[in-house]
PDB file of C-alpha atoms in Angstrom:
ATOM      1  CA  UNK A1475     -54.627-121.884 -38.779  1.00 33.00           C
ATOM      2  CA  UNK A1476     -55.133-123.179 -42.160  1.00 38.00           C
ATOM      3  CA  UNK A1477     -58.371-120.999 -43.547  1.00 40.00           C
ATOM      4  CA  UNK A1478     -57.868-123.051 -46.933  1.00 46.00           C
ATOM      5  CA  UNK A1479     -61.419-124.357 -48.136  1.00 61.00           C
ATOM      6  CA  UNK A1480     -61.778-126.755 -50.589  1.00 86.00           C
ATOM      7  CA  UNK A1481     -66.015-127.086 -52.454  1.00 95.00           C
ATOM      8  CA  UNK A1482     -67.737-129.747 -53.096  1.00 97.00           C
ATOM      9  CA  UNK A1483     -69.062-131.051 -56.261  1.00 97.00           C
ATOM     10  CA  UNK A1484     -72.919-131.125 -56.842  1.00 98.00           C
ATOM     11  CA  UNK A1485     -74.532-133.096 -59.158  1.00 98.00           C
ATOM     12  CA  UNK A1486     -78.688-133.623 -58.756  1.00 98.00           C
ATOM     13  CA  UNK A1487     -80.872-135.505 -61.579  1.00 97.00           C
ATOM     14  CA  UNK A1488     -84.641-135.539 -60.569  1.00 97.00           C
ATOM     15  CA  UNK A1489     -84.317-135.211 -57.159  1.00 97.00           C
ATOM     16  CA  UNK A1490     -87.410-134.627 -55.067  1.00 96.00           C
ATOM     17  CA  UNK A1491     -88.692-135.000 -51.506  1.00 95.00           C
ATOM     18  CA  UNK A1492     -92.477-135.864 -51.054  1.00 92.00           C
ATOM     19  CA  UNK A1493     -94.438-136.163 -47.945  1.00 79.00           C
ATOM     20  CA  UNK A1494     -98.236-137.254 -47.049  1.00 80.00           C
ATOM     21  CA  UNK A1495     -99.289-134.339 -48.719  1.00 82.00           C
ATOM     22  CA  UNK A1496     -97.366-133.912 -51.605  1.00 87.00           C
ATOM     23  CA  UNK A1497     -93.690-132.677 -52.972  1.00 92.00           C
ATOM     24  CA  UNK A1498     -91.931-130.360 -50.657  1.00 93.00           C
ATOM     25  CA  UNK A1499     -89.604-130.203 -54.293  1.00 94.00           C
ATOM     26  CA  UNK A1500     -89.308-132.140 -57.056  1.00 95.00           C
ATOM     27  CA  UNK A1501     -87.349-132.706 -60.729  1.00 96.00           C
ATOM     28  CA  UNK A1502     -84.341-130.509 -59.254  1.00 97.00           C
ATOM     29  CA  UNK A1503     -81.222-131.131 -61.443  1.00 98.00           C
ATOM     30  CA  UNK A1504     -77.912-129.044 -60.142  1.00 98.00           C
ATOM     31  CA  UNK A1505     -74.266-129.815 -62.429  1.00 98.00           C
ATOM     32  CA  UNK A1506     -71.565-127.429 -59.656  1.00 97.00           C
ATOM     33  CA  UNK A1507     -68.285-128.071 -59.920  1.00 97.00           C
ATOM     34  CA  UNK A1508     -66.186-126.614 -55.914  1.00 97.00           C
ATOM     35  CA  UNK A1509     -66.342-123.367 -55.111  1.00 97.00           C
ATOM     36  CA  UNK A1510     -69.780-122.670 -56.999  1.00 97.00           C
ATOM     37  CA  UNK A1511     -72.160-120.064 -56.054  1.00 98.00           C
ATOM     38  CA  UNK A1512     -75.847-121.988 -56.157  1.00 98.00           C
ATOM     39  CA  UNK A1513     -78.705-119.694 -55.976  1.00 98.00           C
ATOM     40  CA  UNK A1514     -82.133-121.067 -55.112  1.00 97.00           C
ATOM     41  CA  UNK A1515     -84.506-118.906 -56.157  1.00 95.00           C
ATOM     42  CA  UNK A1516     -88.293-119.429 -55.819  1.00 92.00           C
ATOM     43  CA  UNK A1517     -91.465-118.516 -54.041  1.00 87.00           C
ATOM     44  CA  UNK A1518     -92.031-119.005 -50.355  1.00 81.00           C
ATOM     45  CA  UNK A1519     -93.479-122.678 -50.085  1.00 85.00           C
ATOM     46  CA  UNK A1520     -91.797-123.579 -53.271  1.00 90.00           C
ATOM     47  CA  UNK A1521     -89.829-126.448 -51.060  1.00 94.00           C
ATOM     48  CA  UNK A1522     -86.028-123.966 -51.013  1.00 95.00           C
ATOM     49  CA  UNK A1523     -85.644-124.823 -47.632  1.00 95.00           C
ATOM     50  CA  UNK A1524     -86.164-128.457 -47.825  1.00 95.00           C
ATOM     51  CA  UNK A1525     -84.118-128.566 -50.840  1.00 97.00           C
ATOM     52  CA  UNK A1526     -81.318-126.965 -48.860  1.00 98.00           C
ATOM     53  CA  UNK A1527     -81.323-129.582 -46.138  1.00 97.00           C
ATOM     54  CA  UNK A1528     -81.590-132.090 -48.646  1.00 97.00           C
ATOM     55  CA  UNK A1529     -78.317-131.180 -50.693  1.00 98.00           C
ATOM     56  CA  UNK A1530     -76.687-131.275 -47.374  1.00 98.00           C
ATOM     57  CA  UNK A1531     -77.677-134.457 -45.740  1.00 96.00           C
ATOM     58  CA  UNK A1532     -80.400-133.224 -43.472  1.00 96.00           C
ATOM     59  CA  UNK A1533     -83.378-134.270 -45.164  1.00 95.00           C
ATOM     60  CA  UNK A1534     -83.809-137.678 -47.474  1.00 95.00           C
ATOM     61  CA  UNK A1535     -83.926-137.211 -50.842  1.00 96.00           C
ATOM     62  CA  UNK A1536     -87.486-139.887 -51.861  1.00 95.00           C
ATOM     63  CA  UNK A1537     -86.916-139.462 -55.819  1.00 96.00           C
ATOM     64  CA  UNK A1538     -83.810-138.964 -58.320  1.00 97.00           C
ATOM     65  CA  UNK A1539     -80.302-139.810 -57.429  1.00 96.00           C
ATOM     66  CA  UNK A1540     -77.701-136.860 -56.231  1.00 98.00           C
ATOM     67  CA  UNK A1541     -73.812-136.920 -54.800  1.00 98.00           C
ATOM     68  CA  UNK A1542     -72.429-133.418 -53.323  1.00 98.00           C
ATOM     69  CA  UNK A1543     -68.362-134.726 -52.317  1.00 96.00           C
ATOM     70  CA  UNK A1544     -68.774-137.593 -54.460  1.00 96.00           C
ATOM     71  CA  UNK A1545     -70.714-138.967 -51.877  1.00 97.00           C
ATOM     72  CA  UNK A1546     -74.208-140.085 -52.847  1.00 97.00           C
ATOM     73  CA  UNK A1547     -77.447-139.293 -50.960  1.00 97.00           C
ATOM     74  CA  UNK A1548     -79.226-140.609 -49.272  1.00 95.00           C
ATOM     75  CA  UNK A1549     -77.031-143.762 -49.127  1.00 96.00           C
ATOM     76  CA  UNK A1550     -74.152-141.455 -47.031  1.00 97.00           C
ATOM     77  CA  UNK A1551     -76.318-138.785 -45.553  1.00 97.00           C
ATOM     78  CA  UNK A1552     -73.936-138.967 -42.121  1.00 96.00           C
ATOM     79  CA  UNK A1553     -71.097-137.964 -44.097  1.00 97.00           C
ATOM     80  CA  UNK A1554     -72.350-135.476 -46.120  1.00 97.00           C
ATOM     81  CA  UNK A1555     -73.725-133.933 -43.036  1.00 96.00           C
ATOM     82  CA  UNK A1556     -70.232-133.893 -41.584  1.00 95.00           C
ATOM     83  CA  UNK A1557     -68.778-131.733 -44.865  1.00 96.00           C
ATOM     84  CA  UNK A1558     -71.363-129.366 -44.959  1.00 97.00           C
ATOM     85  CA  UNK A1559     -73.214-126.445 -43.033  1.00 97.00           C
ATOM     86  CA  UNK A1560     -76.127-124.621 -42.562  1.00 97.00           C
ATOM     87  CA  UNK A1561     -77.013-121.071 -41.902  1.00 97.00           C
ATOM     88  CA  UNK A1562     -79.491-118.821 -41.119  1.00 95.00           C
ATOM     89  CA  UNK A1563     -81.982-121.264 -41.268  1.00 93.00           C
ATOM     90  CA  UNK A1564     -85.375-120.423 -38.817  1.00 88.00           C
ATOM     91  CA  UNK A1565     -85.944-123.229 -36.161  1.00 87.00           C
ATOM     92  CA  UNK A1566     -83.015-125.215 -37.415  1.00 91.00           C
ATOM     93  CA  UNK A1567     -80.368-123.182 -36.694  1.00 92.00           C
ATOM     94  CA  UNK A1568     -80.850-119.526 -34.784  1.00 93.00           C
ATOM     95  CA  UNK A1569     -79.255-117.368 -33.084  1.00 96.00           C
ATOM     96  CA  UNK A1570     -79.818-116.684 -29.280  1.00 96.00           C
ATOM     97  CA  UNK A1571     -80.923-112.849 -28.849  1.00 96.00           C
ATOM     98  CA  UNK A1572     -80.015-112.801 -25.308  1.00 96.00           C
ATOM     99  CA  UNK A1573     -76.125-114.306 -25.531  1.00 97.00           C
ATOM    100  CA  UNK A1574     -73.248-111.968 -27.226  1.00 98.00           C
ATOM    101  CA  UNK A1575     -71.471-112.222 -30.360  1.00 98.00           C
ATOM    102  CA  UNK A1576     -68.478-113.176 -28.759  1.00 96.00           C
ATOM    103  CA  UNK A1577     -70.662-116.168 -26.815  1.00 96.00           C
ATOM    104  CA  UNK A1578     -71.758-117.261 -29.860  1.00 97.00           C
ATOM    105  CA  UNK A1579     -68.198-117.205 -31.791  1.00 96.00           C
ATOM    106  CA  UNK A1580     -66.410-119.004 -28.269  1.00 92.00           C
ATOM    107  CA  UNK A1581     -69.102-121.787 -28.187  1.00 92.00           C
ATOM    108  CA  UNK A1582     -69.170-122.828 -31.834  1.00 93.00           C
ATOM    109  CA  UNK A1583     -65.356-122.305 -31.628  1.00 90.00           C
ATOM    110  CA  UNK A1584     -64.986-124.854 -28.967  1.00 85.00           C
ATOM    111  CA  UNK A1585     -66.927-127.535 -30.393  1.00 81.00           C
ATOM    112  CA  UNK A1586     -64.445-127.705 -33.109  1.00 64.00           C
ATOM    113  CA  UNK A1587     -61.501-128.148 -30.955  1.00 51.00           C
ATOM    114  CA  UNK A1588     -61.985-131.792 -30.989  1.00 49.00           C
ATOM    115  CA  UNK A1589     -61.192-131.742 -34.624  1.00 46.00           C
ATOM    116  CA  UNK A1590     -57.923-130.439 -34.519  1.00 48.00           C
ATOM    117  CA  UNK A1591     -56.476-132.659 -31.561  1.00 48.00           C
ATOM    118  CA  UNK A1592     -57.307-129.977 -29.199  1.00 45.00           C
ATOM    119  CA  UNK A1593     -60.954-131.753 -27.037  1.00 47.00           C
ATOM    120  CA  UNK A1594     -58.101-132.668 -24.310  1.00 45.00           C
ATOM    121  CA  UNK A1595     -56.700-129.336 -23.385  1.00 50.00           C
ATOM    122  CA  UNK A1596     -57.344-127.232 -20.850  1.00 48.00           C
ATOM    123  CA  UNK A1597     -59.655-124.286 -21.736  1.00 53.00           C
ATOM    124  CA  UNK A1598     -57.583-121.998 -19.911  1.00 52.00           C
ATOM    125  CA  UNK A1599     -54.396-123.034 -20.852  1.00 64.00           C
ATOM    126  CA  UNK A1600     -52.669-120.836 -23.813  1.00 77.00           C
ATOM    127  CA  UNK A1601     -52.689-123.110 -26.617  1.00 76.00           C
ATOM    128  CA  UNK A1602     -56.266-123.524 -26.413  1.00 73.00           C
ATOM    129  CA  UNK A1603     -57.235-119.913 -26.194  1.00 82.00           C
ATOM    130  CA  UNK A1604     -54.925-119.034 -28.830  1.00 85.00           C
ATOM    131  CA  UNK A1605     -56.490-121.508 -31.238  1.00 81.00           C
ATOM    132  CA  UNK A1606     -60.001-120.508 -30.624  1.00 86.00           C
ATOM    133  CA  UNK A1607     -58.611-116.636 -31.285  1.00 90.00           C
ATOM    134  CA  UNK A1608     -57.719-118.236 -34.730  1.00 91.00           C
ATOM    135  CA  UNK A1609     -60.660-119.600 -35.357  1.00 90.00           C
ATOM    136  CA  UNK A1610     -62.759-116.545 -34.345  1.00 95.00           C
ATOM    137  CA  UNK A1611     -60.831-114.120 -36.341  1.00 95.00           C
ATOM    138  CA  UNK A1612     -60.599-116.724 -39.394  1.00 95.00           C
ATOM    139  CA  UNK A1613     -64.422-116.701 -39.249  1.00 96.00           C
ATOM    140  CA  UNK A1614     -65.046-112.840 -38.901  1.00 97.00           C
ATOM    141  CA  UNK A1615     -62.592-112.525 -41.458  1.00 97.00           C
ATOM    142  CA  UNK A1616     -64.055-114.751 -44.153  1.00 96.00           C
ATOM    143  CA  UNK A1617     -67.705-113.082 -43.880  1.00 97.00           C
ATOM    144  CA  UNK A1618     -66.195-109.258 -43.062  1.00 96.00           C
ATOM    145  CA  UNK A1619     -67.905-108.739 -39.732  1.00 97.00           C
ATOM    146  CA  UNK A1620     -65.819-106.236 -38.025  1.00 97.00           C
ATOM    147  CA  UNK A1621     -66.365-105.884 -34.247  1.00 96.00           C
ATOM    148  CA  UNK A1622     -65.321-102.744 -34.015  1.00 96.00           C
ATOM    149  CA  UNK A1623     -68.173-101.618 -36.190  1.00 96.00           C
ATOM    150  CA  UNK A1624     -70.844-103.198 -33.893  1.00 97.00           C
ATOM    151  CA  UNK A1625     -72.108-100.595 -30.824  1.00 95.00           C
ATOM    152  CA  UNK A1626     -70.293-102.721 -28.167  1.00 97.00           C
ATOM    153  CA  UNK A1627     -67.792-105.195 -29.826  1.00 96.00           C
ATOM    154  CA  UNK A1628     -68.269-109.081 -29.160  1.00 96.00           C
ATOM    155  CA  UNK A1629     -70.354-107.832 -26.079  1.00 97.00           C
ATOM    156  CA  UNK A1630     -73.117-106.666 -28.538  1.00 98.00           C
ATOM    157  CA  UNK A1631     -76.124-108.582 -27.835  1.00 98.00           C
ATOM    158  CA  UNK A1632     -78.158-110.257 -31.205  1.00 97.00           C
ATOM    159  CA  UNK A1633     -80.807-108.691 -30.254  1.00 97.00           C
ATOM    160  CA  UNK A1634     -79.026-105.593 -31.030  1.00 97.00           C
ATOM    161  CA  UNK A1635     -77.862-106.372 -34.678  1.00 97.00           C
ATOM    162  CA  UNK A1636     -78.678-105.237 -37.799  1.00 97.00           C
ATOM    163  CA  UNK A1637     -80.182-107.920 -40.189  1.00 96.00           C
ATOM    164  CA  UNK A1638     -77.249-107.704 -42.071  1.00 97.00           C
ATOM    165  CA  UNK A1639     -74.870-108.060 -39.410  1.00 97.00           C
ATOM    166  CA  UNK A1640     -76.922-111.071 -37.931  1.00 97.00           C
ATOM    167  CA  UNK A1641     -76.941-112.775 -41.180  1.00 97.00           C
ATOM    168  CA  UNK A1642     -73.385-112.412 -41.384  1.00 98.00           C
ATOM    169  CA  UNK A1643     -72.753-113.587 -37.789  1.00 98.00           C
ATOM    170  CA  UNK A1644     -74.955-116.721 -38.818  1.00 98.00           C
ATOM    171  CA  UNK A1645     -72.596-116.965 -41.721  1.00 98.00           C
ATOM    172  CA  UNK A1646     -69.921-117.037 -39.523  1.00 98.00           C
ATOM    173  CA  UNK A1647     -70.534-120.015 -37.039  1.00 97.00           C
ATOM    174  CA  UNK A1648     -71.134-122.195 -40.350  1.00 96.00           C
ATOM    175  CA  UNK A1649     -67.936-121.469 -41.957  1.00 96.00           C
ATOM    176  CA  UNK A1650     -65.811-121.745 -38.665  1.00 94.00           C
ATOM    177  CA  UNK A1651     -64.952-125.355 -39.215  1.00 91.00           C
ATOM    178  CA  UNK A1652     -64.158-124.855 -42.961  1.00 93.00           C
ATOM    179  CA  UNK A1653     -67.010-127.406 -44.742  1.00 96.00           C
ATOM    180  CA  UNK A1654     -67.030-128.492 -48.002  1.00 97.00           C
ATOM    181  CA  UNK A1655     -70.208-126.641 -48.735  1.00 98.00           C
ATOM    182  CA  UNK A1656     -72.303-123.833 -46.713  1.00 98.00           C
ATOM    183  CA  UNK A1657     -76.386-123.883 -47.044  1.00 98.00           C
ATOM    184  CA  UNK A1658     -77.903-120.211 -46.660  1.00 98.00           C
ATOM    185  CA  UNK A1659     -81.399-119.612 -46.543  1.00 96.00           C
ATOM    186  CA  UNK A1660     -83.602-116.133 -46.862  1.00 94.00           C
ATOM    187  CA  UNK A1661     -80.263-114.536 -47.807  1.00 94.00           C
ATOM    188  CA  UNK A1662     -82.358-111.626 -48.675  1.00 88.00           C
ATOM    189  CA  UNK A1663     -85.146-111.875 -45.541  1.00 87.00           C
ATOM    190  CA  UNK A1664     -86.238-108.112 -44.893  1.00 90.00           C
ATOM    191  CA  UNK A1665     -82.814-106.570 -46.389  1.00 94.00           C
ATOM    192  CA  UNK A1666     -82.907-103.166 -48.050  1.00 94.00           C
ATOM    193  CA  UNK A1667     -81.180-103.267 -51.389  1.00 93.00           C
ATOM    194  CA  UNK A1668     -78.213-102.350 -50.750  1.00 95.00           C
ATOM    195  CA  UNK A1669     -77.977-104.838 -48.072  1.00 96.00           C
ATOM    196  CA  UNK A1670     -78.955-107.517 -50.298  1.00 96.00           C
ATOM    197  CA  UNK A1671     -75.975-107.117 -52.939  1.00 95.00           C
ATOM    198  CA  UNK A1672     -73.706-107.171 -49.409  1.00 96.00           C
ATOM    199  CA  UNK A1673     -75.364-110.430 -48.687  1.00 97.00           C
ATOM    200  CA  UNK A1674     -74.629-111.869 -51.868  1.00 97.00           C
ATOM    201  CA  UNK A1675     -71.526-110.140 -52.344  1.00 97.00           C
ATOM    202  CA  UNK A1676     -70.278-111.826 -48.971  1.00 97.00           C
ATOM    203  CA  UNK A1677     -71.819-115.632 -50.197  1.00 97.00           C
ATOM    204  CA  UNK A1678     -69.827-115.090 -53.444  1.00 97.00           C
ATOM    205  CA  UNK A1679     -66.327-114.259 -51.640  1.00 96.00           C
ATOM    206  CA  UNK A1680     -66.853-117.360 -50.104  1.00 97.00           C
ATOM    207  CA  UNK A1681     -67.301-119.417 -52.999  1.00 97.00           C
ATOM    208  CA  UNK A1682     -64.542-117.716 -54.641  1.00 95.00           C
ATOM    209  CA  UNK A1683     -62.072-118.682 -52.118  1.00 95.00           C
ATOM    210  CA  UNK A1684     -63.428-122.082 -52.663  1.00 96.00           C
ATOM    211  CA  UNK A1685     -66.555-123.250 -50.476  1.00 97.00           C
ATOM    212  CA  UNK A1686     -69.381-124.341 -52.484  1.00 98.00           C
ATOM    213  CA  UNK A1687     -72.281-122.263 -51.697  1.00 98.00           C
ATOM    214  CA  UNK A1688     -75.863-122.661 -51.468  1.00 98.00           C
ATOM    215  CA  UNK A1689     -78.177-120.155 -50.843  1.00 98.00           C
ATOM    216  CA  UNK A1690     -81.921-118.842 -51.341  1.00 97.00           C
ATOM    217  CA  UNK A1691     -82.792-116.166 -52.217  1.00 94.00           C
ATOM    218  CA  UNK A1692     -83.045-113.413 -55.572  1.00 89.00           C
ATOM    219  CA  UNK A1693     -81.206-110.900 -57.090  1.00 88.00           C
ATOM    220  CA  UNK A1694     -78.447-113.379 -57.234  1.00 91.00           C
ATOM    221  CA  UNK A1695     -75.201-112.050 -58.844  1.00 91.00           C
ATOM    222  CA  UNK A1696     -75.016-113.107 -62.674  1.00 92.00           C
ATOM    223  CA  UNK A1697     -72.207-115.561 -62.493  1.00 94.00           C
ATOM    224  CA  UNK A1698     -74.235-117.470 -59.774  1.00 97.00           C
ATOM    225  CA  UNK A1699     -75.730-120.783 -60.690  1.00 98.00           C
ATOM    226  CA  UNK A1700     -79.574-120.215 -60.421  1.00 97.00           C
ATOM    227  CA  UNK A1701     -81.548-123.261 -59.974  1.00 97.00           C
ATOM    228  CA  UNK A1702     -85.585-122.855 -59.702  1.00 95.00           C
ATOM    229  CA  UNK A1703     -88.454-124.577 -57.465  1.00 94.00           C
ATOM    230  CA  UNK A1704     -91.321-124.574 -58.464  1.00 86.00           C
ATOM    231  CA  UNK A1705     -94.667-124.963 -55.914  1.00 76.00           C
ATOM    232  CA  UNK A1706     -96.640-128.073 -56.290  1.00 67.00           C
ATOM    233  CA  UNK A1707    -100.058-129.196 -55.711  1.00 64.00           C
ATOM    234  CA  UNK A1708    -100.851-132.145 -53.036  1.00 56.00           C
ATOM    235  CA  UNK A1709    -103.250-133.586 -55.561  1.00 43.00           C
ATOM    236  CA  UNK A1710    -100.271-133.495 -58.318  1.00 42.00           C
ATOM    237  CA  UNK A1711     -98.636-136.272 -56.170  1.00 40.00           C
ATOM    238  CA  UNK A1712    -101.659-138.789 -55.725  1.00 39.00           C
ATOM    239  CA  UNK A1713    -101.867-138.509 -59.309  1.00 41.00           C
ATOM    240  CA  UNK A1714     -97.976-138.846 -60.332  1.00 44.00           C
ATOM    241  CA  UNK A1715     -97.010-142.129 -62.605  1.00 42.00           C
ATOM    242  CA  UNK A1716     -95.784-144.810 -61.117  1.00 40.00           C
ATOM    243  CA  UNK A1717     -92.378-144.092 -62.344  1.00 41.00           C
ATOM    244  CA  UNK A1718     -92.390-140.875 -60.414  1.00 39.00           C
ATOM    245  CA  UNK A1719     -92.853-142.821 -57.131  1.00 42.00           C
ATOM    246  CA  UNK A1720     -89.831-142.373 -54.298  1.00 42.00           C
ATOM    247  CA  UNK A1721     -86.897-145.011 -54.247  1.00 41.00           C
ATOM    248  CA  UNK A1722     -86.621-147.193 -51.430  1.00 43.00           C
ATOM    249  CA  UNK A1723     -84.480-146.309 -48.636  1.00 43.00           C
ATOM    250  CA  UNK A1724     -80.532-147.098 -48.367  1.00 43.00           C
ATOM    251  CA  UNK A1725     -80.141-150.625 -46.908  1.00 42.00           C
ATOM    252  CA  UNK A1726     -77.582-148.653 -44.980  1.00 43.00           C
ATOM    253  CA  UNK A1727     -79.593-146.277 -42.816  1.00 44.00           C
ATOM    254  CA  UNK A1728     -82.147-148.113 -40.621  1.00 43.00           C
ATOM    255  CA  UNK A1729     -83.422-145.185 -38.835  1.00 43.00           C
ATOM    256  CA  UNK A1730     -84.458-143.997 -42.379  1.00 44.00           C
ATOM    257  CA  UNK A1731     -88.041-142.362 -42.312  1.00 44.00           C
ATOM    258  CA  UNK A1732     -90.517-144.027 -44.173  1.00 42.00           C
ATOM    259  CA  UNK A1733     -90.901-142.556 -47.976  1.00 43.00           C
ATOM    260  CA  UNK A1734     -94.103-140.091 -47.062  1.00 45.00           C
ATOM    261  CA  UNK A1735     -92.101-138.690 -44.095  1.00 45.00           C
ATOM    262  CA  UNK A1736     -89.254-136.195 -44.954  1.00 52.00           C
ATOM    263  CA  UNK A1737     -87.832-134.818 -41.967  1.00 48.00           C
ATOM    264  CA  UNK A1738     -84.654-133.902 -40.586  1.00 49.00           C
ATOM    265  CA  UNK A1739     -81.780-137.037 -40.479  1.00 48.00           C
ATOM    266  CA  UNK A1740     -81.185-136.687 -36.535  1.00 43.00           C
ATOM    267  CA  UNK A1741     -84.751-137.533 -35.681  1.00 42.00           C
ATOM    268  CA  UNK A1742     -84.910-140.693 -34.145  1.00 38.00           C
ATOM    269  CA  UNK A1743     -88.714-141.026 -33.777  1.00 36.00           C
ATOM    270  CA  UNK A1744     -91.305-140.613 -36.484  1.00 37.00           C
ATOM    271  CA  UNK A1745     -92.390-137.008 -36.683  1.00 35.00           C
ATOM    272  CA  UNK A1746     -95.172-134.876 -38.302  1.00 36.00           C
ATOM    273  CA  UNK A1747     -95.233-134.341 -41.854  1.00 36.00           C
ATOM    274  CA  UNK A1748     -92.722-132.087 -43.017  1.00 36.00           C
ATOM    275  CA  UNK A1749     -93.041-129.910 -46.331  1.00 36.00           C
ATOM    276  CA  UNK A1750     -93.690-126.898 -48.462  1.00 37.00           C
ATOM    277  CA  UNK A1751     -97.006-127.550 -48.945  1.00 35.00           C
ATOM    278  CA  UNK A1752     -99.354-124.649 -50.730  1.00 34.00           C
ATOM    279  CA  UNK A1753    -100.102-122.184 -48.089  1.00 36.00           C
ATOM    280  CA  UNK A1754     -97.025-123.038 -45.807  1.00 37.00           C
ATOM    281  CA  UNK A1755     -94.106-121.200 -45.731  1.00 44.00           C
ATOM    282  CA  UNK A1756     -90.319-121.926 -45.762  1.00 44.00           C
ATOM    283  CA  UNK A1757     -90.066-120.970 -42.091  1.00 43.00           C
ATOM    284  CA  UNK A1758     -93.085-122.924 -40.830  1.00 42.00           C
ATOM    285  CA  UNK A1759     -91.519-125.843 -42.313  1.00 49.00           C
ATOM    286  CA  UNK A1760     -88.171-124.973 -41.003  1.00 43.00           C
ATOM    287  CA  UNK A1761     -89.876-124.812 -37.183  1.00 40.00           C
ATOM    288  CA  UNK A1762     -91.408-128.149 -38.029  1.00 39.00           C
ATOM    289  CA  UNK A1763     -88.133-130.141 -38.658  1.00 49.00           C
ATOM    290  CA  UNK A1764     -87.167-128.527 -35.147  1.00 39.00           C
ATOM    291  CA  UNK A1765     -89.990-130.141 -33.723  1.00 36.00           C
ATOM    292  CA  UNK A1766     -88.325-133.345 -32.430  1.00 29.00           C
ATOM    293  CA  UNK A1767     -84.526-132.000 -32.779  1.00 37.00           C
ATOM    294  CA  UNK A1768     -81.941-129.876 -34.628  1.00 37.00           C
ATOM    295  CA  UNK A1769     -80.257-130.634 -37.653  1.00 36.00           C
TER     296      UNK A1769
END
């Protein structure tokens, strides 16, 4: 199998997402040329999550103009989406406690098959057990998660992880199908210190054999690209000039939210706000853009 990744290109002036009661993020500018390490750094509410699913087509971008591919958002959010990945995001994307490693790795390896000509063969027959082998091994491989280090192999349970290994499993299932760029979030959620410079360590292999990475978190290596939210006020937002107000959405994407309602771009029905708001954390947000689907 072909485990070469190529990054995409970032490039954000004055983006922002607002929402009923204020800016999840706002006056973000990123300049990343493929295969850069991104590091979001900021305090918890400080709109890192949001800004994560915005660079990657999940969430609509309401102010500032952005491309990541050479695509631009939010005009080709469906494509973007289909480059990129997400990981270790709470609500959006988690891992089961209850199934196994190797459950995890054999389901997210057989919904790439399609992709490589393989949807039509038999799941027993050799070729396509042999190709999802690849994959699997590709994927351990790339984020050094050694099964025979875990207590029972691919049989080990999540549940049963270490934070570190669960991360990395996480890590895993979003680089399996090689994207253009991989979103991280709380790379450095209840880690110990040396755990956290394995963390980083592992997101910066990855961007040096070419995926563009994303993640937040601190203590970012110092040839990482940090880029800073900042928390804002509600109030900030009613107040904001009137050439700080959110673009109008694409022409092209009729099931676009309306501006004041960032949320995630598979939601087909209007849902509850969705933001960093003062006094709401990263994850709380993340559960609310599960609300009416995944991303």
């Amino acid at each position: 199998m072909n485990t070469t990744r190529q990054g995409a290109a970032v490039d954000a002036r004055g983006i922002g997402v607002e929402g009923p009661r204020g800016w999840a993020f706002r006056g973000i500018d990123i300049s990343a040329e493929p295969g850069t390490l991104i590091a979001v750094e900021g305090s918890s509410g400080s709109g890192r999550t949001c800004l994560l699913l915005a660079l990657t087509g999940r969430m609509r971008i309401t102010e500032g103009t952005a491309t990541v591919a050479g695509l631009p958002l939010p005009q080709r959010m469906g494509t973007v989406r289909s480059r990129t990945a997400i990981a270790h995001v709470p609500g959006v994307v988690d891992l089961e406690p209850a199934l196994t490693v190797g459950e995890h790795l054999r389901e997210q390896a057989l919904l790439g098959h399609r992709f490589q000509g393989l949807g039509a063969s038999l799941p027993w027959s050799k070729r396509h057990k042999e190709a999802t082998r690849a994959r699997i091994d590709a994927a351990l491989d790339a984020v050094r998660l050694d099964p025979d280090t875990l207590p029972k192999g691919l049989r080990t349970a999540v549940r049963d992880l270490e934070r570190i290994e669960a991360l990395r499993l996480s890590v895993a299932l979003g680089v399996m199908h090689g994207p253009r760029l991989l979103a991280v979030d709380d790379v450095d959620l209840k880690l110990s210190g040396a755990e956290r410079a394995q963390a980083w360590q592992m997101l910066r292999d990855l961007a040096l054999e070419g995926t563009t990475v994303v993640a937040a978190g601190s203590d970012a290596p110092a040839d990482a690209l940090v880029v800073r939210t900042t928390r804002t006020k509600p109030a900030a937002a009613a107040a904001a000039p009137a050439k700080a107000e959110p673009s109008a959405p694409a022409k092209d994407e009729p099931s676009a939210p309306a501006k004041d309602e960032p949320r995630t771009a598979e939601q087909d029905e209007p849902s509850a706000p969705v933001q960093d708001a003062p006094h709401t954390t990263e994850e709380e947000a993340a559960h609310a853009f599960a609300e009416t689907g995944r991303a």
